[in-house]
Amino acid sequence: MIEANNPEIDVDDLMEKVREEVAKRQAKPFTKENSNRQPSIGINPLLAHQIQAFLNNAESKSQVRTEFPEKLNRFPFTLSRRFQKFVLRLYAFLFKEQRAVNFSLIQALRESFALNQQLSEQIADLQSQLKSIDERYVKNHIDIKNDLAQQQQLVDCILDEVKCRLPELLKSEQLQKLINQKTGLVDAFYVALEDKFRGSREEIIERLKVYLPRIAQAEIDTKNLPILDLGCGRGEWLELLRDEGYVARGLDINQLMLDQCNTKYLDVIESDALTYLKSQPDASLGAVTGFHLIEHLPFSVLINLIEESVRVLKQGGLVIFETPNPQNALVGTHNFYIDPSHLKPLPSALVKFMLEHSGFEQVDIINLHPYDKSFKLSGSPVAERFNEYFYGSQDYAVIGYKP
C-alpha cells in the first residue's frame, strides 16, 4: 500500500532487514553449551538508524503534496499553474484514504519499534540481574565446598585419634575414605589460594586474550581437531575459547575447580594430564595448552608430557605453556613459592630447548605481565637494569609448532 503512493520507499528492503535481525536472534537455540553466553540485546544501532530513516521518509511522503515533483516542475508542465493546482487537488482527493492508511501504518511501526527498544532494555536489565545471581550462586557454592572441607578436616582429626585407639588396623575402604577426605581438604585450600593470589576471573580472561591470534593463525579445525587445556583450573581459557567459537576440552584433578567449570557448562573431565595424553590417538588435536602447569611437574613427567604433546598434535598444531618467569628476581625468590605445589622455577631458555629437542619448530618466548610503571625507577642505566630484573615480566609463555 505504501508503494502506490511513495515509490521512493523500498518497503521490501525495510522488511528484509527486520527479518534478518529476527533470524539472527533465533539462529541459536538455547542449549547447555550456549546458555552462559550473553545474547545481543535490541536492534543493531546501524539498523535502528536505517529503520528510523525509512519511517521518516515514509511519513514525509504520506503528507498532502502541495507542489509538483521536481522532475515534473519544468517545461512543458509549467505552462499552466492552474492546471498544476487542479492535478494536485485531484491527486489529493483520489489518494486521501491511501494516505490515511499509510500514516496509520507508519505510526504503528513507530510504536512497535519503540516497544521493541523498551522490551530490549528490560531484557538487558533482567540478564544483568541473572548474571549477578549466577555469580552469587557460584561464590556460595565454593564457600559451601570450603566449609565442608573444613568439616572434613575436623572429622579427619577425630578419625586419626580413633585409629590410634582401635584394637585392629583399618580396612581398605576406611583408608580410602580418609584419603578422599584429605584430598578434598587440599582441593579446597588450593581453590582459596588461587582466588587470593591469581586474580579475578575477568582479569585472567583478559590476560589470556593475547593467545587468540596464535590460535587463529594455526587455522585449527576445532570440530575434528579440538583444543586440549591441561590443568584447566577454574576454566577461564575454556570459557574464552568457547565464546570465540572454538571447540575445547579441559582436564584437572581438583574436583572443586571442575565443579566451577561445570557451573559454566564447560567441557571438562577429571584426569591426570600425562595419562590422558597417552590415551589420545596420533594427530588428533589442534592445540595443547597449559597455563601455570609445567612448574608443578617432575622433570621426567614434563619431558614425557612434551613428547606426548608432539605426538597428539596435527601437522601445524601448536603447544602453549605459560609459567612464572624466574628471570624476575621477585618471582624467582619469593612469588614462586607462595604456591606450595610448585616444584622449581623453569628458565625460559630451558623450556624452549626442551620443546625444540622434542621436535617442535618455530619455538617462541613471549614475556608477559610486567609490573605497573608506577613501581619502576628512572634516571640512570642502573635504574633501568634494576627495573628489568625486579619489575619486568612476571610470567612468560613458550609456543611451539609441530612440523
XYZ file of C-alpha atoms in Angstrom:
403
model
C 0.000 0.000 0.000
C 2.862 2.380 0.724
C 4.431 1.643 -2.654
C 1.493 3.054 -4.582
C 1.754 6.478 -3.016
C 5.503 6.558 -2.154
C 7.591 4.996 -4.937
C 10.866 6.149 -3.342
C 10.383 3.927 -0.256
C 11.690 0.356 -0.616
C 9.380 -1.452 1.802
C 10.720 -4.874 0.783
C 14.210 -3.770 1.741
C 12.969 -2.481 5.102
C 11.109 -5.702 5.906
C 14.065 -7.810 4.784
C 16.325 -6.016 7.291
C 13.805 -6.642 10.057
C 13.569 -10.338 9.082
C 17.369 -10.647 9.129
C 17.504 -9.182 12.635
C 14.826 -11.609 13.856
C 16.620 -14.531 12.193
C 19.874 -13.628 13.967
C 18.127 -13.792 17.336
C 16.540 -17.162 16.558
C 19.598 -18.694 14.877
C 20.980 -20.359 18.010
C 18.585 -22.402 20.169
C 19.016 -22.411 23.921
C 21.359 -25.257 24.881
C 23.504 -26.197 27.786
C 26.597 -25.182 25.828
C 25.494 -21.656 24.904
C 23.231 -20.850 27.827
C 26.016 -18.943 29.586
C 26.664 -16.580 26.695
C 25.206 -13.111 26.624
C 22.920 -12.710 23.572
C 22.807 -9.436 21.736
C 20.147 -7.096 23.042
C 17.977 -4.847 20.881
C 18.323 -3.941 17.246
C 21.757 -3.125 15.919
C 22.288 0.692 16.190
C 23.054 0.968 12.461
C 19.910 -0.942 11.554
C 17.885 1.141 14.044
C 19.139 4.323 12.353
C 18.180 2.949 8.926
C 14.696 1.991 10.123
C 14.179 5.457 11.602
C 15.283 6.999 8.313
C 12.838 4.819 6.365
C 9.988 5.778 8.700
C 10.820 9.489 8.499
C 10.936 9.278 4.708
C 7.662 7.366 4.610
C 5.989 9.913 6.893
C 7.128 12.827 4.741
C 5.785 11.070 1.638
C 2.411 10.427 3.265
C 1.700 14.164 3.619
C -0.579 16.009 1.186
C 1.500 17.042 -1.838
C 1.432 20.828 -2.431
C 3.935 21.038 -5.255
C 4.709 19.102 -8.379
C 7.657 16.669 -8.146
C 10.916 18.363 -9.058
C 11.311 16.315 -12.225
C 7.868 17.490 -13.460
C 8.275 21.112 -12.412
C 9.721 22.187 -15.757
C 8.682 22.828 -19.367
C 6.134 21.902 -20.715
C 4.398 21.084 -17.378
C 4.922 24.616 -16.116
C 2.815 26.250 -18.860
C -0.335 26.245 -16.760
C -0.144 26.811 -12.994
C -3.909 26.406 -12.726
C -3.680 23.003 -14.341
C -0.971 22.002 -11.839
C -3.137 23.051 -8.904
C -6.071 21.118 -10.352
C -3.930 17.963 -10.740
C -2.633 18.289 -7.171
C -6.170 18.673 -5.759
C -7.345 15.690 -7.804
C -4.341 13.644 -6.670
C -5.026 14.567 -3.031
C -8.686 13.597 -3.367
C -8.037 10.265 -5.100
C -5.386 9.117 -2.584
C -6.947 10.560 0.565
C -7.811 7.150 2.043
C -4.474 5.708 0.924
C -2.617 8.451 2.826
C -4.663 7.779 5.947
C -3.805 4.087 5.771
C -0.130 4.823 5.155
C 0.023 7.289 8.026
C -1.642 4.787 10.397
C 0.786 2.095 9.320
C 3.769 4.373 9.903
C 2.522 5.291 13.379
C 2.020 1.609 14.192
C 5.560 0.842 13.051
C 6.946 3.659 15.198
C 5.099 2.406 18.270
C 6.201 -1.161 17.561
C 9.811 -0.042 17.177
C 9.670 1.934 20.430
C 8.112 -1.036 22.222
C 10.881 -3.283 20.878
C 13.539 -0.973 22.281
C 11.745 -0.778 25.638
C 11.470 -4.565 25.872
C 15.133 -4.917 24.906
C 16.152 -2.623 27.760
C 14.034 -4.639 30.189
C 15.596 -7.885 28.933
C 19.078 -6.410 29.351
C 18.210 -5.427 32.917
C 16.911 -8.936 33.655
C 20.046 -10.503 32.187
C 22.191 -8.289 34.382
C 20.222 -9.428 37.423
C 20.532 -13.085 36.364
C 24.300 -12.715 35.902
C 24.560 -11.247 39.395
C 22.510 -14.124 40.799
C 24.685 -16.646 38.937
C 27.887 -15.118 40.316
C 26.485 -15.192 43.850
C 25.465 -18.810 43.325
C 28.978 -19.793 42.205
C 30.534 -17.972 45.169
C 28.112 -19.589 47.632
C 28.739 -22.959 46.014
C 32.502 -22.624 46.521
C 32.060 -21.280 50.065
C 29.931 -24.279 50.961
C 32.539 -26.610 49.476
C 35.249 -24.928 51.533
C 33.140 -25.182 54.683
C 32.595 -28.874 54.024
C 36.334 -29.331 53.536
C 36.970 -27.738 56.926
C 34.401 -30.068 58.476
C 36.182 -32.970 56.810
C 39.435 -31.800 58.401
C 37.804 -31.912 61.830
C 36.412 -35.381 61.160
C 39.833 -36.430 59.881
C 41.444 -35.411 63.184
C 38.812 -37.371 65.092
C 39.376 -40.422 62.907
C 43.134 -40.191 63.428
C 42.560 -40.239 67.161
C 40.141 -43.140 66.845
C 42.658 -45.001 64.694
C 45.238 -44.784 67.494
C 42.777 -46.399 69.887
C 41.461 -49.159 67.621
C 42.447 -52.723 68.507
C 42.978 -53.595 64.826
C 44.071 -51.929 61.585
C 41.585 -50.043 59.425
C 40.120 -51.800 56.414
C 40.992 -50.667 52.881
C 37.605 -48.960 52.480
C 38.186 -46.950 55.640
C 41.673 -45.944 54.498
C 40.341 -44.828 51.110
C 37.741 -42.710 52.841
C 40.440 -40.984 54.858
C 42.478 -40.358 51.696
C 39.462 -38.829 49.948
C 38.844 -36.546 52.913
C 42.434 -35.292 52.872
C 42.260 -34.782 49.091
C 39.121 -32.674 49.493
C 40.889 -30.542 52.080
C 43.843 -29.911 49.741
C 41.474 -29.076 46.863
C 39.643 -26.519 48.998
C 42.923 -24.955 50.110
C 44.180 -24.642 46.526
C 40.927 -23.035 45.328
C 41.192 -20.453 48.108
C 44.878 -19.868 47.235
C 44.029 -19.222 43.573
C 41.226 -16.839 44.484
C 43.594 -14.902 46.739
C 46.726 -14.639 44.589
C 45.969 -15.489 40.946
C 43.448 -12.734 40.209
C 39.761 -12.491 39.378
C 38.167 -14.486 36.598
C 37.711 -11.342 34.494
C 41.386 -10.387 34.890
C 42.602 -13.829 33.809
C 40.310 -13.908 30.753
C 41.615 -10.510 29.685
C 45.225 -11.683 30.030
C 44.578 -14.852 28.030
C 43.315 -12.916 25.006
C 46.967 -12.441 23.984
C 46.950 -16.042 22.698
C 43.874 -15.774 20.442
C 45.836 -14.513 17.384
C 48.109 -17.553 17.626
C 45.114 -19.891 17.721
C 43.547 -18.107 14.737
C 46.769 -18.263 12.694
C 47.033 -22.016 13.260
C 43.716 -22.484 11.386
C 42.555 -25.210 13.742
C 39.569 -27.264 12.555
C 38.095 -27.482 16.021
C 35.278 -29.877 15.152
C 37.691 -32.682 14.310
C 40.824 -31.305 15.986
C 39.808 -29.708 19.301
C 41.970 -27.756 21.724
C 43.015 -29.541 24.923
C 43.767 -27.472 28.029
C 45.848 -29.322 30.617
C 45.242 -28.272 34.219
C 42.289 -26.098 33.223
C 41.680 -24.827 36.790
C 38.681 -22.500 37.017
C 38.185 -22.688 33.225
C 38.901 -19.092 32.146
C 40.733 -20.206 28.976
C 38.000 -22.709 28.106
C 35.331 -20.036 28.540
C 37.239 -17.598 26.314
C 37.743 -20.243 23.602
C 34.068 -21.190 23.680
C 32.995 -17.570 23.345
C 35.328 -17.239 20.341
C 33.699 -20.250 18.646
C 36.375 -22.888 19.284
C 35.842 -26.451 20.494
C 37.916 -27.091 23.604
C 38.145 -29.600 26.436
C 39.838 -29.183 29.781
C 41.091 -31.569 32.414
C 42.160 -31.197 36.016
C 42.485 -33.280 39.178
C 40.975 -30.668 41.512
C 37.318 -31.588 41.903
C 36.298 -28.187 43.288
C 37.733 -26.397 40.253
C 35.980 -28.849 37.950
C 32.758 -28.012 39.782
C 33.327 -24.339 38.944
C 33.823 -25.269 35.277
C 30.628 -27.298 35.305
C 28.647 -24.304 36.563
C 29.812 -22.540 33.363
C 28.798 -25.571 31.232
C 32.390 -26.135 30.108
C 33.589 -29.471 28.725
C 35.897 -30.806 31.460
C 36.949 -34.174 32.835
C 38.849 -35.308 35.913
C 42.140 -36.794 34.759
C 45.907 -36.613 35.076
C 47.425 -34.688 32.155
C 50.023 -37.244 31.052
C 47.649 -40.181 31.444
C 45.020 -38.507 29.290
C 47.503 -37.511 26.579
C 48.745 -41.096 26.300
C 45.160 -42.242 25.676
C 44.692 -39.956 22.654
C 45.323 -41.033 19.024
C 48.145 -39.592 16.940
C 47.473 -36.201 15.273
C 44.043 -35.908 16.934
C 44.332 -32.419 18.465
C 44.721 -28.917 17.056
C 46.414 -27.398 20.090
C 47.610 -28.364 23.565
C 47.757 -25.660 26.240
C 48.785 -25.496 29.867
C 48.776 -22.343 31.970
C 50.861 -22.465 35.142
C 51.092 -26.236 34.926
C 54.623 -27.272 33.981
C 56.210 -25.821 37.151
C 54.169 -28.389 39.131
C 55.637 -31.408 37.296
C 58.745 -33.501 37.990
C 61.317 -33.224 35.211
C 60.756 -36.749 33.841
C 56.983 -36.198 33.713
C 57.452 -32.858 31.947
C 59.672 -34.446 29.281
C 57.057 -37.159 28.647
C 54.275 -34.583 28.564
C 56.043 -32.536 25.874
C 56.783 -35.643 23.790
C 53.165 -36.813 24.032
C 52.021 -33.325 23.021
C 54.065 -33.602 19.826
C 52.520 -36.974 19.055
C 48.851 -35.999 19.514
C 49.071 -32.694 17.602
C 48.205 -32.376 13.930
C 50.790 -31.029 11.500
C 50.924 -27.281 12.081
C 49.302 -27.649 15.510
C 50.736 -25.722 18.411
C 51.532 -26.034 22.084
C 51.315 -23.156 24.578
C 52.781 -23.366 28.075
C 52.716 -20.376 30.425
C 54.758 -20.384 33.628
C 56.273 -17.955 36.186
C 59.371 -16.129 34.962
C 62.346 -16.761 37.284
C 64.365 -14.065 35.478
C 62.302 -11.653 37.559
C 64.110 -11.718 40.901
C 60.953 -11.117 42.947
C 59.215 -14.013 41.188
C 62.161 -16.385 41.343
C 62.929 -15.786 45.035
C 59.507 -15.090 46.546
C 56.299 -15.106 44.493
C 57.001 -18.537 43.003
C 56.971 -20.161 46.436
C 53.601 -18.766 47.515
C 52.138 -21.844 45.813
C 53.395 -24.842 47.873
C 52.717 -27.237 44.997
C 55.333 -25.557 42.775
C 58.445 -27.739 42.397
C 61.098 -25.478 40.867
C 61.281 -22.403 38.605
C 61.903 -23.106 34.918
C 64.060 -20.619 32.944
C 62.631 -19.791 29.527
C 65.808 -20.908 27.735
C 65.460 -24.381 29.283
C 61.802 -24.832 28.332
C 62.461 -23.583 24.799
C 65.286 -26.117 24.430
C 63.037 -28.922 25.761
C 60.400 -28.165 23.096
C 62.969 -27.973 20.293
C 64.631 -31.173 21.474
C 61.250 -32.962 21.387
C 60.577 -31.929 17.786
C 58.760 -28.604 17.929
C 59.750 -25.847 15.487
C 59.382 -22.063 15.414
C 59.543 -22.000 19.204
C 58.886 -18.511 20.555
C 59.145 -16.969 24.017
C 56.616 -14.267 24.974
C 57.328 -12.246 28.120
C 54.124 -11.359 29.974
C 52.637 -9.331 32.813
C 55.325 -6.824 33.860
C 54.784 -4.743 36.969
C 52.927 -1.462 36.605
C 55.034 1.549 35.595
C 54.410 3.113 38.997
C 56.780 0.549 40.523
C 59.684 1.352 38.209
C 62.625 3.669 38.820
C 64.105 6.116 36.342
C 67.075 8.389 35.915
C 70.019 6.109 35.137
C 71.078 2.915 33.305
C 71.356 1.201 36.700
C 67.728 2.027 37.432
C 66.685 0.570 34.064
C 68.613 -2.627 34.758
C 67.030 -2.793 38.228
C 63.559 -2.458 36.655
C 64.337 -5.266 34.227
C 65.282 -7.741 36.939
C 62.811 -6.749 39.646
C 59.806 -5.225 37.867
C 59.937 -6.945 34.498
C 57.747 -9.757 33.180
C 56.321 -11.918 35.946
C 55.374 -14.754 33.554
C 56.396 -15.996 30.140
C 54.867 -18.293 27.547
C 56.647 -20.747 25.281
C 54.866 -21.508 21.988
C 55.946 -24.215 19.542
C 54.565 -25.679 16.315
C 54.559 -29.268 15.114
C 56.287 -29.521 11.713
